[in-house]
Tab-separated table of C-alpha atoms in Angstrom:
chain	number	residue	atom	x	y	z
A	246	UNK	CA	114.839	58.071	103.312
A	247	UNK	CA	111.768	59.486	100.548
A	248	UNK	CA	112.999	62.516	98.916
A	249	UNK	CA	109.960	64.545	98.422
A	250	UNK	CA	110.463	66.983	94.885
A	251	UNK	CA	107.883	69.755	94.385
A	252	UNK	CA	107.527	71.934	91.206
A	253	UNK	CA	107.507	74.456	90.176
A	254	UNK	CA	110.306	75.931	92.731
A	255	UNK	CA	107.703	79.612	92.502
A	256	UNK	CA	104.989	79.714	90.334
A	257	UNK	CA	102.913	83.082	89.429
A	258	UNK	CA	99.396	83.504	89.227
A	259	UNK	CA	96.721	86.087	89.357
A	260	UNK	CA	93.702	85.999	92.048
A	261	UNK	CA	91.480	83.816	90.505
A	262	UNK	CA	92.919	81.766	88.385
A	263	UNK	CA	93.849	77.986	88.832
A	264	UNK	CA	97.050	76.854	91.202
A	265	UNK	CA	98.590	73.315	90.310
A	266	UNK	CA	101.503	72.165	92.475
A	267	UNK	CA	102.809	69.062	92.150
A	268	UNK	CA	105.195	66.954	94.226
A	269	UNK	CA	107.321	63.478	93.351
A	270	UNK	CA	108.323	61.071	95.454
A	271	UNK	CA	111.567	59.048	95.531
A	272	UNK	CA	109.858	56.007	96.206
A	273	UNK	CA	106.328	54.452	97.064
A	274	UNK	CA	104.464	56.686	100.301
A	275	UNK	CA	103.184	54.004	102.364
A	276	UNK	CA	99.118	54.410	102.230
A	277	UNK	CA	99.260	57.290	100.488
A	278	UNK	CA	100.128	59.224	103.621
A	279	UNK	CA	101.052	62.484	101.750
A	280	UNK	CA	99.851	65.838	103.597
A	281	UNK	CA	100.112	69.101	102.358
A	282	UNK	CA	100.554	72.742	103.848
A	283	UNK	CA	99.855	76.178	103.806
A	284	UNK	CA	102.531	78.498	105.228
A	285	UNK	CA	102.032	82.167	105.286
A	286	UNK	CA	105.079	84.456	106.372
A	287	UNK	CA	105.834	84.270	109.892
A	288	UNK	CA	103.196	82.134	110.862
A	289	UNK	CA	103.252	78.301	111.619
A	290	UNK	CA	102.244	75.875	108.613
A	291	UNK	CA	98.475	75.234	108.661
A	292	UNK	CA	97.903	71.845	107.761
A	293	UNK	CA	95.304	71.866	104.328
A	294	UNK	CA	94.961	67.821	102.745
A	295	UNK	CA	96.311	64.518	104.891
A	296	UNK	CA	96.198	60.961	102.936
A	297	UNK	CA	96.505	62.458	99.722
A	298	UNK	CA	93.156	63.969	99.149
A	299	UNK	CA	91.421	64.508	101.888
A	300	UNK	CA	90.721	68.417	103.105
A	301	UNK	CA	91.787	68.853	107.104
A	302	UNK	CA	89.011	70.952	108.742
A	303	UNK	CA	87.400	74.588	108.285
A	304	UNK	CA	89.776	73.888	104.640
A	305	UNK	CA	87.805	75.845	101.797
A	306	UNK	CA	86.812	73.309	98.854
A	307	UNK	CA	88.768	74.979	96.386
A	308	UNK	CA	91.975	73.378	97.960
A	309	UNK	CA	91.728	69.686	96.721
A	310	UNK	CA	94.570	67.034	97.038
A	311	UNK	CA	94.830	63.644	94.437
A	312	UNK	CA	97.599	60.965	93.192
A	313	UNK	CA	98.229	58.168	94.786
A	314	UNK	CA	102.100	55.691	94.792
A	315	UNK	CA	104.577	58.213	93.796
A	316	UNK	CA	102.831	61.219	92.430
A	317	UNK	CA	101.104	63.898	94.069
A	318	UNK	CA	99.365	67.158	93.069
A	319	UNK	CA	97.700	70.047	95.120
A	320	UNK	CA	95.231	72.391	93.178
A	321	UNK	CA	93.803	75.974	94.226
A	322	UNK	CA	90.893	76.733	91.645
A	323	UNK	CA	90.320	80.166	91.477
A	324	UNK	CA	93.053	81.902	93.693
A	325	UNK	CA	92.242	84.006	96.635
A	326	UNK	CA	94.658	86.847	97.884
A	327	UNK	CA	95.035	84.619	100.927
A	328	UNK	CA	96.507	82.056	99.151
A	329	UNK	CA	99.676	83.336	97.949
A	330	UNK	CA	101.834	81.663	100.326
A	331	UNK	CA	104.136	78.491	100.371
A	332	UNK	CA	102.843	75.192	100.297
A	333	UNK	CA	104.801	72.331	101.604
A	334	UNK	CA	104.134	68.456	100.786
A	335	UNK	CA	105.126	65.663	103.537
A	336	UNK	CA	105.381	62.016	103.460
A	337	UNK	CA	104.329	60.473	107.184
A	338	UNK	CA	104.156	56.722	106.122
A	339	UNK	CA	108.149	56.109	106.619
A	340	UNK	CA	110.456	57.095	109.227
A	341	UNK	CA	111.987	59.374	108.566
A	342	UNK	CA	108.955	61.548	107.602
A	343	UNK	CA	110.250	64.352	105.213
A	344	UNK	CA	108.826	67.509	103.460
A	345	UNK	CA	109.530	68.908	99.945
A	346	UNK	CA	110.963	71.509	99.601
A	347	UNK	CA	108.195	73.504	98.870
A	348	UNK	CA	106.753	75.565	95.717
A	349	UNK	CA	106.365	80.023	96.414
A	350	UNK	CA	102.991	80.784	95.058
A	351	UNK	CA	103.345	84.332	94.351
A	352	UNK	CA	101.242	87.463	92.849
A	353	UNK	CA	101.518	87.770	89.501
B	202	UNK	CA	90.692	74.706	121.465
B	203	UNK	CA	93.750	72.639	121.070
B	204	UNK	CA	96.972	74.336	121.641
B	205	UNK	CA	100.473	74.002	121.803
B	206	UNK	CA	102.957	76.480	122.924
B	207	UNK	CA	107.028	75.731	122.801
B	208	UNK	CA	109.677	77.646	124.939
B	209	UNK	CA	112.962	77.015	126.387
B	210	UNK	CA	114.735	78.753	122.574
B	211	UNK	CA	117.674	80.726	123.111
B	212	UNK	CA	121.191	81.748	121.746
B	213	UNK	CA	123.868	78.770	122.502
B	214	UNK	CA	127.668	78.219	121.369
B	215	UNK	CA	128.323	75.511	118.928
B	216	UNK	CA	128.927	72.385	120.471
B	217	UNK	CA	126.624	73.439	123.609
B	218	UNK	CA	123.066	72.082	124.444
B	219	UNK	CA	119.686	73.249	124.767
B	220	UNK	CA	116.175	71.756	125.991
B	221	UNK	CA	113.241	72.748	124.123
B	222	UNK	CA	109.573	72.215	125.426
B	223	UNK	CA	106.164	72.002	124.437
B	224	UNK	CA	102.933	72.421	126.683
B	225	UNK	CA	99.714	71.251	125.306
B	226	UNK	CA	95.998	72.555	126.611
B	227	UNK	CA	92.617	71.679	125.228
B	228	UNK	CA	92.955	68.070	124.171
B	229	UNK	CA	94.197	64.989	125.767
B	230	UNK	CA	97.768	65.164	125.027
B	231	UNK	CA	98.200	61.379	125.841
B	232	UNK	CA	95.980	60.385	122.553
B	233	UNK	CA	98.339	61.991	119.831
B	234	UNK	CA	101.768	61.224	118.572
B	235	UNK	CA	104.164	64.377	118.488
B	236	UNK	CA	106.643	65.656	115.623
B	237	UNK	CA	109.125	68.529	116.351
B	238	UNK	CA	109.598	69.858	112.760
B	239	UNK	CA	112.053	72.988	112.372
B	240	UNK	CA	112.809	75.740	109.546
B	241	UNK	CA	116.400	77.376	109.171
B	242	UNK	CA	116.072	81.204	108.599
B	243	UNK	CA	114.401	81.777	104.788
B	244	UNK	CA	114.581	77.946	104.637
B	245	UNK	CA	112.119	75.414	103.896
B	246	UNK	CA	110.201	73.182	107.065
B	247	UNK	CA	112.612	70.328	108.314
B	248	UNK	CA	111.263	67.302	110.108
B	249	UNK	CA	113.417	66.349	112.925
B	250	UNK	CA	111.762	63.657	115.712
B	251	UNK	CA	108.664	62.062	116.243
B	252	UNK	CA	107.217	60.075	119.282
B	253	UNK	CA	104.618	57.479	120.078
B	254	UNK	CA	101.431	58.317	122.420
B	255	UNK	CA	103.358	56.319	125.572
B	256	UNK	CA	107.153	57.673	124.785
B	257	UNK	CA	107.764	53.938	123.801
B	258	UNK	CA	108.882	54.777	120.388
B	259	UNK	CA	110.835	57.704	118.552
B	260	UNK	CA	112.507	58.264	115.434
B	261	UNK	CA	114.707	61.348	114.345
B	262	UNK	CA	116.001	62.556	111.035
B	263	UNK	CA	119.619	61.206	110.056
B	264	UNK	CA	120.775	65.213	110.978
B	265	UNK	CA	119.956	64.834	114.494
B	266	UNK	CA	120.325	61.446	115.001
B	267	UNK	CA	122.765	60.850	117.789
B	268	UNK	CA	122.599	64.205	119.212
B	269	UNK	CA	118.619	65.385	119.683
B	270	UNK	CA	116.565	62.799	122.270
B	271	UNK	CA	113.178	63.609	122.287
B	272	UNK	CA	110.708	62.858	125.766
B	273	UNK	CA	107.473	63.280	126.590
B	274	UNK	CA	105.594	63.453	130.311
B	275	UNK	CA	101.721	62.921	129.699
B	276	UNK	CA	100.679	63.744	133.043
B	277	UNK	CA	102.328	67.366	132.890
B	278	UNK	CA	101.096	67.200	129.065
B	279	UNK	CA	104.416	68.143	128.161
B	280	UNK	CA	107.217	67.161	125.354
B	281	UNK	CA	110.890	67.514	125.437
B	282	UNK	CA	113.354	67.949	122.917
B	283	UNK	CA	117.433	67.777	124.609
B	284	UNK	CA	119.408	69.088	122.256
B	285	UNK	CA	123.724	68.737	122.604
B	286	UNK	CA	126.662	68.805	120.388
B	287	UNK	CA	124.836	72.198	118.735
B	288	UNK	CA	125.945	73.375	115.244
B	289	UNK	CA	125.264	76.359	113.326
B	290	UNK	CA	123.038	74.554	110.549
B	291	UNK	CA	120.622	73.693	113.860
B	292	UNK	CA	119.400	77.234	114.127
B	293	UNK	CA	115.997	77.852	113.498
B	294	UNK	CA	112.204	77.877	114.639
B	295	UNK	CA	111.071	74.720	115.946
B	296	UNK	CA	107.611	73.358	115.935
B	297	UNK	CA	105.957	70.826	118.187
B	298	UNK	CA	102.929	69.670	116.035
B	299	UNK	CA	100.861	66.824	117.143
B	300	UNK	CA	99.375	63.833	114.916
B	301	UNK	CA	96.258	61.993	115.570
B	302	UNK	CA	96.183	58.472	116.071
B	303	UNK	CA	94.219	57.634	112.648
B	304	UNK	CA	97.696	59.250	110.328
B	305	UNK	CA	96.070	62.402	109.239
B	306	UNK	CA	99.543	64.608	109.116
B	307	UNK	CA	100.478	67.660	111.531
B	308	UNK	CA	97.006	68.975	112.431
B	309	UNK	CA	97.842	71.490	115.159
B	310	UNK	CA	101.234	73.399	115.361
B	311	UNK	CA	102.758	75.678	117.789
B	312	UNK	CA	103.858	79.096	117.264
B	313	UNK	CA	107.526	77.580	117.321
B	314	UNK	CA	110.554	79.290	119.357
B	315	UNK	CA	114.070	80.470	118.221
B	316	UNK	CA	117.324	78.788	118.197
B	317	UNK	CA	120.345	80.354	117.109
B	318	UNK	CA	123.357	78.775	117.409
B	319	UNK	CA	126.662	80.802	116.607
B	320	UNK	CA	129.874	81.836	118.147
């Protein structure tokens, strides 16, 4: 099974500056099929980047996705209020598919 | 506008069963693979089962494995999650989210429904 590490655990910011989450794999992600997500609270996750860099639909551009093999990042440029939330990275290359355990973006 | 909405949540006794669904409108069910992915209360998101566009194939997280069998009925546009042997580390929300056939990750969830499972 890939074990899926994101960092930091919470990290805080201030509306407009720059977000960079990061995520490590245990092992090579097949293709690069890493996704990430948005989860606000009590809502469903809202799916943002899929193969490592590419932006889902209706996604603004400041969300952008890169890394390739093993490591993974997911960068906000200049925060929004909406974007405090937590955002989740999955592998979908290997069965099992797993998440990390995700990284608390919070107000500073 | 694609949708998916999952019921069939409840309160259950360890070591009893439950059958989750999932009803999806707006798209053509029968072209996407399906993931139920759930999150423990205050916990992070869980992936739990996956199936193919025909039902052929399946996989399920080590946790569940054994326990959770996972169905789908493309002419009701409908997926099934049977759930037995119930513990109290399977509460939760689940998710049905669907996948399109090019792997582009989870790109329409439902709003989830509730299982708690406690004595």
């Amino acid at each position: 099974e890939i074990v899926l590490t994101q960092s930091p655990g919470t990290q805080s910011l201030s509306p407009g500056e720059r977000a960079t989450l990061s995520c490590r794999a245990s092992q090579t992600i097949l293709n690069n099929y890493l996704a990430w997500y948005q989860q606000r609270p009590g809502r469903a996750p809202r799916l943002l980047i899929y193969g490592a860099s590419t932006r889902a639909t209706d996604v603004p551009v400041r969300f952008s996705g890169s890394g390739s093999a093993t490591d993974f990042t997911l960068t906000i440029t200049k925060l929004e209020p909406e974007d405090f939330a937590v955002y989740y990275c999955q592998q979908y290359g290997t069965a099992p598919y797993s998440f990390g355990q995700g990284t608390r973006l919070e107000i500073k | 506008q694609a949708q998916l909405v999952e019921s069939g949540g409840g309160s259950v006794k360890p070591g009893g069963s439950l059958r989750l669904s999932c009803e999806a409108s707006g798209f053509t069910f029968s072209d996407f693979f399906i993931s139920w992915v759930r999150q423990a209360p205050g916990k992070g998101l869980e992936w739990v089962s996956y199936i193919s566009k025909t039902g052929s194939v399946t996989f399920y997280a080590d946790s569940v494995k054994g326990r959770f069998s996972v169905s789908r009925d493309n002419v009701k546009n409908s997926l099934y999650l049977e759930m037995t042997n119930l513990r109290a580390d399977d509460s939760g929300v689940y998710y049905c989210a669907r996948e399109p056939t090019f792997p582009a990750g989870l790109d329409v969830w439902g709003r989830g429904t509730t299982v708690t499972v406690s004595s």
